[in-house]
Amino acid sequence: MATDDPTSIRTLAVTTDDVVAALEANERRDAGAVLRVTPPFSGRMRARLHLAGTEREYDDPAPLHLPPEVFVDSVPAFPTADRTEDALRSHPERTYAPETHREYHERAVAAWRRAVRDRLRETTTIRTPEGPHEVDLAMLG
């Protein structure tokens, strides 16, 4: 049954790609990416990728905006271009070149994405206006 009460949520479904994309967008450019859960609320809800601050005024109740970190145990450090350049330049068996750096960086980002996928949670606690609320996670894809 649909309700205005977000504590009625028992299971939150979200695509793995949305979680990874939100984390990456925030790491690369502090995009304000969140996973939004839109009312009315019920036992099983879907969280979708959203950029916070790009919406109109909400009615009451407002959607929940969940930081992507709540879906992941210990988000690994994102491999910035500077970090991968430093790693490549200090590698004893590699020579730095812009094309080599690009490929090395792409592999590092792909490894980061896999690491995020390997750390997805089965449950999480979300913030609601009524306080913290634990939910099961159904990771899609």
Short mmCIF file of C-alpha atoms in Angstrom, two decimals:
data_model
loop_
_atom_site.label_atom_id
_atom_site.label_comp_id
_atom_site.label_asym_id
_atom_site.label_seq_id
_atom_site.Cartn_x
_atom_site.Cartn_y
_atom_site.Cartn_z
CA MET A 1 0.00 0.00 0.00
CA ALA A 2 1.33 3.44 -0.96
CA THR A 3 2.00 5.94 1.81
CA ASP A 4 3.79 9.20 2.59
CA ASP A 5 5.92 7.36 5.18
CA PRO A 6 9.38 6.40 3.86
CA THR A 7 9.85 3.99 6.78
CA SER A 8 7.40 1.70 4.99
CA ILE A 9 10.23 0.84 2.57
CA ARG A 10 11.58 -2.66 3.21
CA THR A 11 13.52 -3.22 -0.03
CA LEU A 12 15.23 -0.73 -2.28
CA ALA A 13 16.02 -1.79 -5.85
CA VAL A 14 18.79 0.04 -7.72
CA THR A 15 20.90 -0.76 -10.75
CA THR A 16 24.56 -1.37 -10.15
CA ASP A 17 25.32 0.91 -13.11
CA ASP A 18 23.45 3.80 -11.45
CA VAL A 19 25.45 3.40 -8.23
CA VAL A 20 28.77 3.27 -10.10
CA ALA A 21 27.81 6.20 -12.35
CA ALA A 22 26.76 8.37 -9.39
CA LEU A 23 29.97 7.65 -7.49
CA GLU A 24 32.09 8.32 -10.56
CA ALA A 25 30.28 11.57 -11.42
CA ASN A 26 30.81 12.83 -7.87
CA GLU A 27 34.46 11.77 -7.84
CA ARG A 28 35.24 13.32 -11.24
CA ARG A 29 33.37 16.61 -10.90
CA ASP A 30 31.38 16.75 -7.65
CA ALA A 31 28.20 16.51 -9.75
CA GLY A 32 25.75 16.13 -6.87
CA ALA A 33 24.64 12.72 -8.14
CA VAL A 34 22.28 10.87 -5.81
CA LEU A 35 19.89 7.94 -5.99
CA ARG A 36 16.38 9.34 -5.71
CA VAL A 37 13.39 7.48 -4.27
CA THR A 38 10.15 9.20 -5.26
CA PRO A 39 6.94 8.99 -3.20
CA PRO A 40 4.43 7.58 -2.65
CA PHE A 41 6.42 5.01 -0.72
CA SER A 42 5.71 1.30 -0.39
CA GLY A 43 7.45 -1.88 0.73
CA ARG A 44 9.53 -2.23 -2.45
CA MET A 45 10.84 0.94 -4.08
CA ARG A 46 13.24 1.84 -6.86
CA ALA A 47 16.13 4.29 -6.46
CA ARG A 48 17.19 6.02 -9.69
CA LEU A 49 20.16 8.12 -10.68
CA HIS A 50 19.46 11.84 -10.26
CA LEU A 51 21.37 15.13 -10.03
CA ALA A 52 20.34 16.90 -6.84
CA GLY A 53 19.37 20.53 -7.29
CA THR A 54 18.10 20.12 -10.85
CA GLU A 55 14.48 19.66 -9.89
CA ARG A 56 11.49 21.87 -9.29
CA GLU A 57 10.02 22.37 -5.83
CA TYR A 58 8.72 19.16 -4.35
CA ASP A 59 5.35 18.51 -2.82
CA ASP A 60 5.19 16.98 0.63
CA PRO A 61 6.55 14.39 1.12
CA ALA A 62 9.73 15.12 -0.81
CA PRO A 63 11.69 12.33 -2.50
CA LEU A 64 14.58 10.79 -0.64
CA HIS A 65 18.00 11.70 -2.04
CA LEU A 66 20.45 8.96 -1.11
CA PRO A 67 24.19 9.44 -1.47
CA PRO A 68 25.61 6.61 -3.59
CA GLU A 69 28.07 5.73 -0.83
CA VAL A 70 25.24 4.17 1.23
CA PHE A 71 25.09 1.32 -1.29
CA VAL A 72 28.80 0.44 -1.02
CA ASP A 73 31.08 -0.88 1.72
CA SER A 74 34.20 1.30 1.76
CA VAL A 75 34.34 3.14 -1.58
CA PRO A 76 37.86 2.71 -3.03
CA ALA A 77 39.94 5.77 -3.91
CA PHE A 78 39.18 7.00 -7.41
CA PRO A 79 42.16 6.88 -9.80
CA THR A 80 42.60 10.50 -10.87
CA ALA A 81 44.66 11.32 -13.95
CA ASP A 82 47.38 12.80 -11.74
CA ARG A 83 47.59 9.65 -9.61
CA THR A 84 47.75 7.34 -12.63
CA GLU A 85 50.41 9.57 -14.22
CA ASP A 86 52.49 9.39 -11.05
CA ALA A 87 52.06 5.61 -10.89
CA LEU A 88 53.03 5.21 -14.54
CA ARG A 89 56.08 7.51 -14.24
CA SER A 90 57.32 5.61 -11.18
CA HIS A 91 56.75 2.17 -12.73
CA PRO A 92 60.18 0.54 -13.25
CA GLU A 93 59.20 -1.29 -16.47
CA ARG A 94 57.14 1.37 -18.25
CA THR A 95 57.97 4.56 -20.09
CA TYR A 96 55.66 7.53 -19.87
CA ALA A 97 53.91 8.72 -23.03
CA PRO A 98 50.53 10.49 -23.29
CA GLU A 99 48.92 7.55 -25.13
CA THR A 100 50.34 5.07 -22.63
CA HIS A 101 49.01 7.23 -19.80
CA ARG A 102 45.54 7.37 -21.36
CA GLU A 103 45.40 3.57 -21.67
CA TYR A 104 46.83 3.08 -18.17
CA HIS A 105 44.28 5.50 -16.72
CA GLU A 106 41.38 3.80 -18.56
CA ARG A 107 42.43 0.44 -17.11
CA ALA A 108 42.69 1.95 -13.62
CA VAL A 109 39.18 3.43 -13.87
CA ALA A 110 37.81 0.10 -15.15
CA ALA A 111 39.45 -1.66 -12.17
CA TRP A 112 37.91 0.95 -9.82
CA ARG A 113 34.45 0.27 -11.29
CA ARG A 114 34.91 -3.48 -10.74
CA ALA A 115 36.06 -2.85 -7.17
CA VAL A 116 32.92 -0.79 -6.48
CA ARG A 117 30.74 -3.58 -7.89
CA ASP A 118 32.52 -6.09 -5.63
CA ARG A 119 31.70 -3.99 -2.55
CA LEU A 120 27.94 -3.51 -2.96
CA ARG A 121 25.94 -3.99 0.21
CA GLU A 122 22.99 -6.28 0.87
CA THR A 123 21.43 -3.89 3.40
CA THR A 124 21.87 -0.23 4.23
CA THR A 125 20.56 2.47 6.50
CA ILE A 126 18.88 5.42 4.84
CA ARG A 127 18.03 8.78 6.36
CA THR A 128 14.38 9.66 6.46
CA PRO A 129 12.62 12.62 8.09
CA GLU A 130 11.65 10.17 10.85
CA GLY A 131 15.29 9.12 11.38
CA PRO A 132 17.56 6.29 10.22
CA HIS A 133 15.81 3.34 8.61
CA GLU A 134 17.38 0.02 7.57
CA VAL A 135 16.40 -1.50 4.22
CA ASP A 136 17.37 -4.53 2.17
CA LEU A 137 19.01 -3.80 -1.17
CA ALA A 138 18.13 -5.50 -4.44
CA MET A 139 20.98 -4.74 -6.81
CA LEU A 140 19.90 -4.96 -10.44
CA GLY A 141 22.30 -5.74 -13.26
#
